[in-house]
Amino acid sequence: MSDEQALMQDILRLKRERNAVILSHNYQRPAVQDIGDFTGDSLGLSRQAAATEAEVIVFCGVHFMAQTAKLLSPDKTVLLPVPEAGCPMADMVTAQQLRRFKAEHPGAPVVAYVNTTAEVKAEADICCTSANAVEVVRSLEAEKVLFVPDRNLGRWVAGQVPDKEVVLYQGFCPTHELITPDMVLEIKQAHPQAVVMAHPECNEATLETADAVRSTSGMLRYAAESEAQEFIVVTEVGILHPLQQQNPGKRFYPVLAAVCPNMKLTTLESVKRALQENVHQIEIDPQIAHRARRAVQRMVEIG
Ligand code: CIZ
Ligand code: SF4
C-alpha cells in the first residue's frame, strides 16, 4: 500500500471514530478532493454542512468558508486543517472599512460576497456567491446597491442587472487577477475548437475572451451539458480535477498560472491531524455570528 493509500485509510478510520464529515472545495488538491464526502463550491458545501448529521465538519478550503459553515451549523465542531489558509480578497475589506463605505452611500443595501470575514458579513444586508450573485442583486428592491469586496464579480453582475446601480469596492482575487487575455488566447491558438469558460473573479479584459462566465459549480454543469468536447478553463486549476472526473470523454485545458496558494495548503497529512487533534476549531463571537448569520440565511433562502 502506498503512503497516500495508508493516509487515506487512517483518515477514513478517524472520520468514523469521530462521527465526522469531510467537505472539500473545488480548488483543493486532487487527493484532498478525493477524500471528501462532498466536494463543491462554498455555497454547496455550506449547505452540506447545515444538513449533515455528523458532529464534526472538517472543512478543506479557506478560513471564510469554514466560518460560513460554522455560521450555518453553530452547534457542530468545524475544523479548518490549516489555520493559515486564508483568502487575500476577504482580507481586503474590514468591518471598519465597510462602515466607512456605507457612510459614503447612506441607505444603500450591502451585498457581501461570501469571500469576507464574519465581521464584514455582520455589517452586510445579504451575502452572495459567484453562483447566485446576479439573483441576489436582482432580489433587492433598492436601485442602488453596494458590492464588496470583489470589483470584478461586482462589475460583471452590474452588467447583468442594468436597471441597478452597483457601487464597487476595490477588492480582487490575486490569483484570478493575474490571468491575462493573452494567456487565454495562447491556449486558444493551440486548441481553436475549445470553448472558453471563465470565472467572474477574472478581470474585465480576460472575461471578454470567454464564451461563458460561470462559478465553479456553473462550470461543472456547463461542461456536462455542452455539446463541445474541449474547454479552456479560466479559474483556479483545482477545478480541472472534478471537471475531468465527471466528463471523462472531454478535454480541459487549464491556465497553469492560476494557482491559489492558500487553497493548496491543505494536505492529507493536515486532514489526518485535524481529526486526531481536533484542530483548528472555528469559533465566532456570538454577537457577530448572530448578525452575520442573518446575511447568510437571507442568501440561502433565495435558493
Ligand atoms: O464560491 C466559491 O466556492 C468560489 C470561491 C468559487 C466558485 O465559483 O465556486
Ligand atoms: Fe481567495 Fe482567490 Fe484563493 Fe478564492 S482563489 S480563496 S478568492 S485568493
CSV table of C-alpha atoms and ligand atoms in Angstrom, one decimal:
chain,number,residue,atom,x,y,z
A,1,MET,CA,0.0,0.0,0.0
A,2,SER,CA,1.4,3.5,-0.9
A,3,ASP,CA,1.9,6.2,1.7
A,4,GLU,CA,-1.1,8.0,0.3
A,5,GLN,CA,-3.4,5.0,0.5
A,6,ALA,CA,-2.3,4.4,4.1
A,7,LEU,CA,-3.0,8.0,5.0
A,8,MET,CA,-6.4,7.8,3.3
A,9,GLN,CA,-7.3,4.7,5.3
A,10,ASP,CA,-6.2,6.4,8.6
A,11,ILE,CA,-8.4,9.4,7.7
A,12,LEU,CA,-11.4,7.1,6.9
A,13,ARG,CA,-11.0,5.3,10.3
A,14,LEU,CA,-10.7,8.6,12.2
A,15,LYS,CA,-13.6,10.0,10.5
A,16,ARG,CA,-15.8,7.1,11.6
A,17,GLU,CA,-14.5,7.3,15.2
A,18,ARG,CA,-15.2,11.0,15.4
A,19,ASN,CA,-18.5,11.0,13.5
A,20,ALA,CA,-17.1,13.5,11.1
A,21,VAL,CA,-17.8,14.6,7.6
A,22,ILE,CA,-15.1,16.0,5.2
A,23,LEU,CA,-16.1,18.8,2.9
A,24,SER,CA,-13.6,19.7,0.1
A,25,HIS,CA,-13.7,22.7,-2.1
A,26,ASN,CA,-13.3,22.5,-5.9
A,27,TYR,CA,-10.0,24.3,-5.7
A,28,GLN,CA,-8.3,21.8,-3.3
A,29,ARG,CA,-5.6,19.4,-4.3
A,30,PRO,CA,-6.9,16.3,-6.1
A,31,ALA,CA,-6.2,13.9,-3.2
A,32,VAL,CA,-7.9,16.2,-0.8
A,33,GLN,CA,-11.0,16.3,-3.1
A,34,ASP,CA,-10.9,12.5,-3.3
A,35,ILE,CA,-11.1,12.1,0.5
A,36,GLY,CA,-14.1,14.5,0.7
A,37,ASP,CA,-17.5,13.1,1.4
A,38,PHE,CA,-18.7,16.1,-0.5
A,39,THR,CA,-16.9,18.4,-3.0
A,40,GLY,CA,-18.3,21.6,-4.4
A,41,ASP,CA,-18.3,25.4,-4.2
A,42,SER,CA,-18.6,27.4,-0.9
A,43,LEU,CA,-22.4,27.6,-1.1
A,44,GLY,CA,-22.9,23.9,-1.8
A,45,LEU,CA,-20.5,22.9,0.9
A,46,SER,CA,-22.1,25.2,3.5
A,47,ARG,CA,-25.5,23.6,2.6
A,48,GLN,CA,-24.0,20.2,3.2
A,49,ALA,CA,-22.6,21.4,6.5
A,50,ALA,CA,-26.0,22.6,7.6
A,51,ALA,CA,-27.7,19.3,6.5
A,52,THR,CA,-25.2,16.8,7.9
A,53,GLU,CA,-25.9,14.6,10.9
A,54,ALA,CA,-22.2,14.4,11.7
A,55,GLU,CA,-20.9,16.1,14.8
A,56,VAL,CA,-17.6,17.2,13.3
A,57,ILE,CA,-17.1,19.0,10.0
A,58,VAL,CA,-13.6,19.1,8.5
A,59,PHE,CA,-13.6,21.9,6.0
A,60,CYS,CA,-10.9,21.6,3.4
A,61,GLY,CA,-10.9,25.1,2.0
A,62,VAL,CA,-10.0,28.6,3.3
A,63,HIS,CA,-11.0,30.3,6.5
A,64,PHE,CA,-14.0,32.3,5.4
A,65,MET,CA,-15.6,29.0,4.1
A,66,ALA,CA,-15.2,27.2,7.4
A,67,GLN,CA,-16.5,30.3,9.1
A,68,THR,CA,-19.6,30.3,6.9
A,69,ALA,CA,-20.2,26.6,7.6
A,70,LYS,CA,-19.9,27.4,11.4
A,71,LEU,CA,-22.5,30.2,11.0
A,72,LEU,CA,-24.9,27.7,9.5
A,73,SER,CA,-24.0,24.9,11.9
A,74,PRO,CA,-23.2,26.7,15.2
A,75,ASP,CA,-23.6,23.5,17.3
A,76,LYS,CA,-21.2,21.4,15.3
A,77,THR,CA,-17.4,21.4,15.6
A,78,VAL,CA,-16.0,22.9,12.5
A,79,LEU,CA,-12.3,22.2,11.8
A,80,LEU,CA,-10.0,24.0,9.4
A,81,PRO,CA,-7.0,21.8,8.9
A,82,VAL,CA,-4.5,24.6,8.2
A,83,PRO,CA,-5.3,27.8,10.2
A,84,GLU,CA,-3.2,29.9,7.9
A,85,ALA,CA,-5.4,29.1,4.9
A,86,GLY,CA,-6.9,32.5,4.4
A,87,CYS,CA,-8.2,34.5,1.4
A,88,PRO,CA,-6.4,37.7,0.5
A,89,MET,CA,-9.5,39.0,-1.2
A,90,ALA,CA,-11.5,38.5,2.0
A,91,ASP,CA,-8.8,40.5,3.9
A,92,MET,CA,-9.2,43.4,1.6
A,93,VAL,CA,-12.2,44.7,3.4
A,94,THR,CA,-12.5,45.1,7.2
A,95,ALA,CA,-15.7,45.8,9.1
A,96,GLN,CA,-14.4,49.4,9.7
A,97,GLN,CA,-13.7,50.0,6.0
A,98,LEU,CA,-17.2,48.7,5.2
A,99,ARG,CA,-18.8,51.0,7.7
A,100,ARG,CA,-17.0,53.9,6.1
A,101,PHE,CA,-18.1,52.8,2.6
A,102,LYS,CA,-21.7,52.6,3.9
A,103,ALA,CA,-21.4,56.1,5.4
A,104,GLU,CA,-20.4,57.4,1.9
A,105,HIS,CA,-23.6,55.9,0.5
A,106,PRO,CA,-26.3,56.2,3.1
A,107,GLY,CA,-29.3,53.9,2.8
A,108,ALA,CA,-27.9,51.6,0.1
A,109,PRO,CA,-28.0,47.9,1.0
A,110,VAL,CA,-24.8,46.0,1.1
A,111,VAL,CA,-24.2,42.7,-0.8
A,112,ALA,CA,-21.2,40.9,0.6
A,113,TYR,CA,-19.5,38.2,-1.4
A,114,VAL,CA,-19.1,35.1,0.9
A,115,ASN,CA,-15.4,35.7,0.5
A,116,THR,CA,-15.5,38.0,3.5
A,117,THR,CA,-14.9,37.7,7.3
A,118,ALA,CA,-17.8,37.1,9.7
A,119,GLU,CA,-17.3,40.7,10.9
A,120,VAL,CA,-17.9,42.0,7.4
A,121,LYS,CA,-20.9,39.8,6.9
A,122,ALA,CA,-22.3,41.2,10.1
A,123,GLU,CA,-22.3,44.7,8.5
A,124,ALA,CA,-23.9,43.4,5.3
A,125,ASP,CA,-27.6,43.1,4.4
A,126,ILE,CA,-27.2,39.9,2.3
A,127,CYS,CA,-24.4,37.6,1.1
A,128,CYS,CA,-23.8,36.1,-2.3
A,129,THR,CA,-21.5,33.6,-4.0
A,130,SER,CA,-20.4,33.7,-7.6
A,131,ALA,CA,-23.1,31.1,-8.3
A,132,ASN,CA,-26.0,33.3,-7.2
A,133,ALA,CA,-24.7,36.9,-7.2
A,134,VAL,CA,-27.0,38.1,-10.1
A,135,GLU,CA,-30.1,36.6,-8.4
A,136,VAL,CA,-29.1,38.2,-5.1
A,137,VAL,CA,-28.7,41.7,-6.5
A,138,ARG,CA,-31.9,41.3,-8.5
A,139,SER,CA,-33.8,40.3,-5.4
A,140,LEU,CA,-33.2,43.7,-3.7
A,141,GLU,CA,-35.7,46.4,-4.1
A,142,ALA,CA,-33.2,49.2,-3.9
A,143,GLU,CA,-32.0,50.8,-7.1
A,144,LYS,CA,-28.5,51.4,-5.8
A,145,VAL,CA,-26.6,48.6,-4.0
A,146,LEU,CA,-23.0,48.4,-2.6
A,147,PHE,CA,-21.0,45.4,-3.5
A,148,VAL,CA,-18.0,44.2,-1.5
A,149,PRO,CA,-15.2,43.2,-1.9
A,150,ASP,CA,-14.7,41.9,-5.4
A,151,ARG,CA,-14.7,44.6,-8.1
A,152,ASN,CA,-14.5,42.0,-10.9
A,153,LEU,CA,-17.5,40.0,-9.8
A,154,GLY,CA,-19.4,43.2,-8.9
A,155,ARG,CA,-18.7,44.7,-12.3
A,156,TRP,CA,-19.8,41.5,-14.1
A,157,VAL,CA,-23.0,41.4,-12.0
A,158,ALA,CA,-23.7,45.1,-12.8
A,159,GLY,CA,-23.6,44.2,-16.5
A,160,GLN,CA,-26.3,41.5,-15.9
A,161,VAL,CA,-28.6,43.8,-13.9
A,162,PRO,CA,-28.6,47.0,-15.9
A,163,ASP,CA,-31.5,48.6,-14.1
A,164,LYS,CA,-29.5,48.9,-10.9
A,165,GLU,CA,-26.5,51.0,-9.9
A,166,VAL,CA,-23.9,48.7,-8.3
A,167,VAL,CA,-21.3,50.6,-6.4
A,168,LEU,CA,-18.0,48.7,-6.4
A,169,TYR,CA,-15.5,48.3,-3.7
A,170,GLN,CA,-11.9,47.8,-5.0
A,171,GLY,CA,-11.1,44.3,-3.8
A,172,PHE,CA,-9.9,41.5,-6.0
A,173,CYS,CA,-8.6,37.9,-6.0
A,174,PRO,CA,-4.8,38.0,-6.7
A,175,THR,CA,-5.0,34.5,-8.3
A,176,HIS,CA,-7.7,35.4,-10.8
A,177,GLU,CA,-6.4,39.0,-11.3
A,178,LEU,CA,-3.1,37.8,-12.7
A,179,ILE,CA,-4.8,35.9,-15.6
A,180,THR,CA,-4.4,37.9,-18.8
A,181,PRO,CA,-6.3,37.8,-22.0
A,182,ASP,CA,-3.0,36.8,-23.7
A,183,MET,CA,-2.7,33.7,-21.6
A,184,VAL,CA,-6.2,32.6,-22.7
A,185,LEU,CA,-5.6,33.5,-26.3
A,186,GLU,CA,-2.4,31.5,-26.4
A,187,ILE,CA,-4.2,28.3,-25.3
A,188,LYS,CA,-7.0,29.1,-27.8
A,189,GLN,CA,-4.4,29.2,-30.6
A,190,ALA,CA,-3.3,25.6,-29.7
A,191,HIS,CA,-7.0,24.5,-29.3
A,192,PRO,CA,-9.1,26.6,-31.5
A,193,GLN,CA,-12.2,24.4,-31.1
A,194,ALA,CA,-12.2,24.8,-27.3
A,195,VAL,CA,-15.0,26.7,-25.5
A,196,VAL,CA,-13.7,29.3,-23.0
A,197,MET,CA,-15.2,29.2,-19.5
A,198,ALA,CA,-14.1,31.9,-17.2
A,199,HIS,CA,-14.8,32.7,-13.6
A,200,PRO,CA,-16.3,36.2,-12.8
A,201,GLU,CA,-13.4,36.9,-10.4
A,202,CYS,CA,-11.2,37.4,-13.6
A,203,ASN,CA,-10.6,41.0,-14.7
A,204,GLU,CA,-12.8,42.6,-17.3
A,205,ALA,CA,-10.4,42.1,-20.3
A,206,THR,CA,-10.0,38.4,-19.5
A,207,LEU,CA,-13.8,37.9,-19.2
A,208,GLU,CA,-14.1,39.4,-22.7
A,209,THR,CA,-12.3,36.3,-24.1
A,210,ALA,CA,-14.9,34.0,-22.5
A,211,ASP,CA,-17.8,32.2,-24.2
A,212,ALA,CA,-19.3,31.5,-20.8
A,213,VAL,CA,-18.8,33.2,-17.4
A,214,ARG,CA,-19.6,30.7,-14.7
A,215,SER,CA,-18.9,29.9,-11.0
A,216,THR,CA,-17.1,26.6,-10.4
A,217,SER,CA,-20.5,24.8,-9.9
A,218,GLY,CA,-21.7,26.5,-13.0
A,219,MET,CA,-18.7,25.3,-15.0
A,220,LEU,CA,-19.3,21.7,-13.9
A,221,ARG,CA,-22.9,22.0,-15.1
A,222,TYR,CA,-21.9,23.8,-18.3
A,223,ALA,CA,-19.3,21.3,-19.3
A,224,ALA,CA,-21.6,18.3,-18.7
A,225,GLU,CA,-24.5,19.8,-20.7
A,226,SER,CA,-22.4,21.3,-23.6
A,227,GLU,CA,-22.0,19.6,-26.9
A,228,ALA,CA,-18.4,20.8,-27.0
A,229,GLN,CA,-15.6,18.3,-26.4
A,230,GLU,CA,-12.8,20.8,-25.4
A,231,PHE,CA,-12.8,23.6,-22.8
A,232,ILE,CA,-10.3,26.2,-21.7
A,233,VAL,CA,-10.8,26.6,-18.0
A,234,VAL,CA,-10.1,30.1,-16.8
A,235,THR,CA,-10.1,29.8,-13.0
A,236,GLU,CA,-8.1,28.1,-10.2
A,237,VAL,CA,-6.6,24.9,-11.6
A,238,GLY,CA,-8.1,22.7,-8.8
A,239,ILE,CA,-11.4,22.7,-10.7
A,240,LEU,CA,-9.8,20.6,-13.5
A,241,HIS,CA,-9.9,17.5,-11.3
A,242,PRO,CA,-13.8,17.3,-10.9
A,243,LEU,CA,-14.3,18.5,-14.5
A,244,GLN,CA,-12.1,15.7,-15.8
A,245,GLN,CA,-13.6,13.1,-13.4
A,246,GLN,CA,-17.2,14.0,-14.3
A,247,ASN,CA,-16.5,14.3,-18.0
A,248,PRO,CA,-14.0,11.5,-18.9
A,249,GLY,CA,-14.5,11.8,-22.6
A,250,LYS,CA,-13.9,15.6,-22.8
A,251,ARG,CA,-10.7,17.6,-22.7
A,252,PHE,CA,-10.0,20.5,-20.3
A,253,TYR,CA,-7.1,23.0,-20.6
A,254,PRO,CA,-6.0,25.0,-17.6
A,255,VAL,CA,-4.4,28.4,-17.2
A,256,LEU,CA,-1.4,27.0,-15.5
A,257,ALA,CA,-0.5,30.2,-13.6
A,258,ALA,CA,-3.9,30.2,-11.8
A,259,VAL,CA,-3.0,28.6,-8.6
A,260,CYS,CA,-4.3,29.8,-5.2
A,261,PRO,CA,-1.5,29.2,-2.7
A,262,ASN,CA,-4.0,29.2,0.2
A,263,MET,CA,-6.2,26.5,-1.3
A,264,LYS,CA,-3.1,24.3,-1.7
A,265,LEU,CA,-2.1,24.4,1.9
A,266,THR,CA,-4.4,21.6,2.9
A,267,THR,CA,-2.9,18.1,2.5
A,268,LEU,CA,-3.9,14.6,3.5
A,269,GLU,CA,-1.5,14.9,6.5
A,270,SER,CA,-3.2,18.1,7.7
A,271,VAL,CA,-6.6,16.5,7.4
A,272,LYS,CA,-5.5,13.5,9.5
A,273,ARG,CA,-4.0,15.8,12.1
A,274,ALA,CA,-7.2,17.8,12.2
A,275,LEU,CA,-9.2,14.7,13.1
A,276,GLN,CA,-6.6,13.4,15.5
A,277,GLU,CA,-6.1,16.6,17.4
A,278,ASN,CA,-9.4,18.2,16.9
A,279,VAL,CA,-7.8,21.3,15.3
A,280,HIS,CA,-8.2,24.0,14.3
A,281,GLN,CA,-11.7,24.8,15.7
A,282,ILE,CA,-13.6,27.7,14.2
A,283,GLU,CA,-15.1,30.0,16.9
A,284,ILE,CA,-17.1,33.2,16.2
A,285,ASP,CA,-18.1,35.8,18.7
A,286,PRO,CA,-21.8,35.2,19.3
A,287,GLN,CA,-22.8,38.9,18.8
A,288,ILE,CA,-21.0,38.9,15.4
A,289,ALA,CA,-22.3,35.4,14.5
A,290,HIS,CA,-25.9,36.4,15.1
A,291,ARG,CA,-25.7,39.3,12.7
A,292,ALA,CA,-23.5,37.5,10.1
A,293,ARG,CA,-25.9,34.5,10.1
A,294,ARG,CA,-28.8,36.7,9.1
A,295,ALA,CA,-27.0,37.9,5.9
A,296,VAL,CA,-26.0,34.3,5.0
A,297,GLN,CA,-29.5,32.9,5.8
A,298,ARG,CA,-31.1,35.6,3.7
A,299,MET,CA,-29.0,34.4,0.7
A,300,VAL,CA,-29.7,30.8,1.4
A,301,GLU,CA,-33.4,31.5,1.4
A,302,ILE,CA,-33.2,32.9,-2.2
A,303,GLY,CA,-32.3,29.4,-3.3
B,1,CIZ,O1,-17.9,30.2,-4.1
B,1,CIZ,C1,-16.9,29.5,-4.3
B,1,CIZ,O2,-16.8,28.4,-3.8
B,1,CIZ,C2,-15.7,30.0,-5.0
B,1,CIZ,C3,-14.7,30.8,-4.3
B,1,CIZ,C4,-15.6,29.9,-6.3
B,1,CIZ,C5,-16.7,29.3,-7.1
B,1,CIZ,O3,-17.0,30.0,-8.1
B,1,CIZ,O4,-17.2,28.3,-6.8
B,2,SF4,FE1,-9.4,33.9,-2.2
B,2,SF4,FE2,-8.8,33.9,-4.8
B,2,SF4,FE3,-7.9,31.9,-3.3
B,2,SF4,FE4,-10.5,32.0,-3.9
B,2,SF4,S1,-8.8,31.7,-5.3
B,2,SF4,S2,-9.6,31.6,-1.8
B,2,SF4,S3,-10.8,34.3,-3.9
B,2,SF4,S4,-7.4,34.1,-3.1
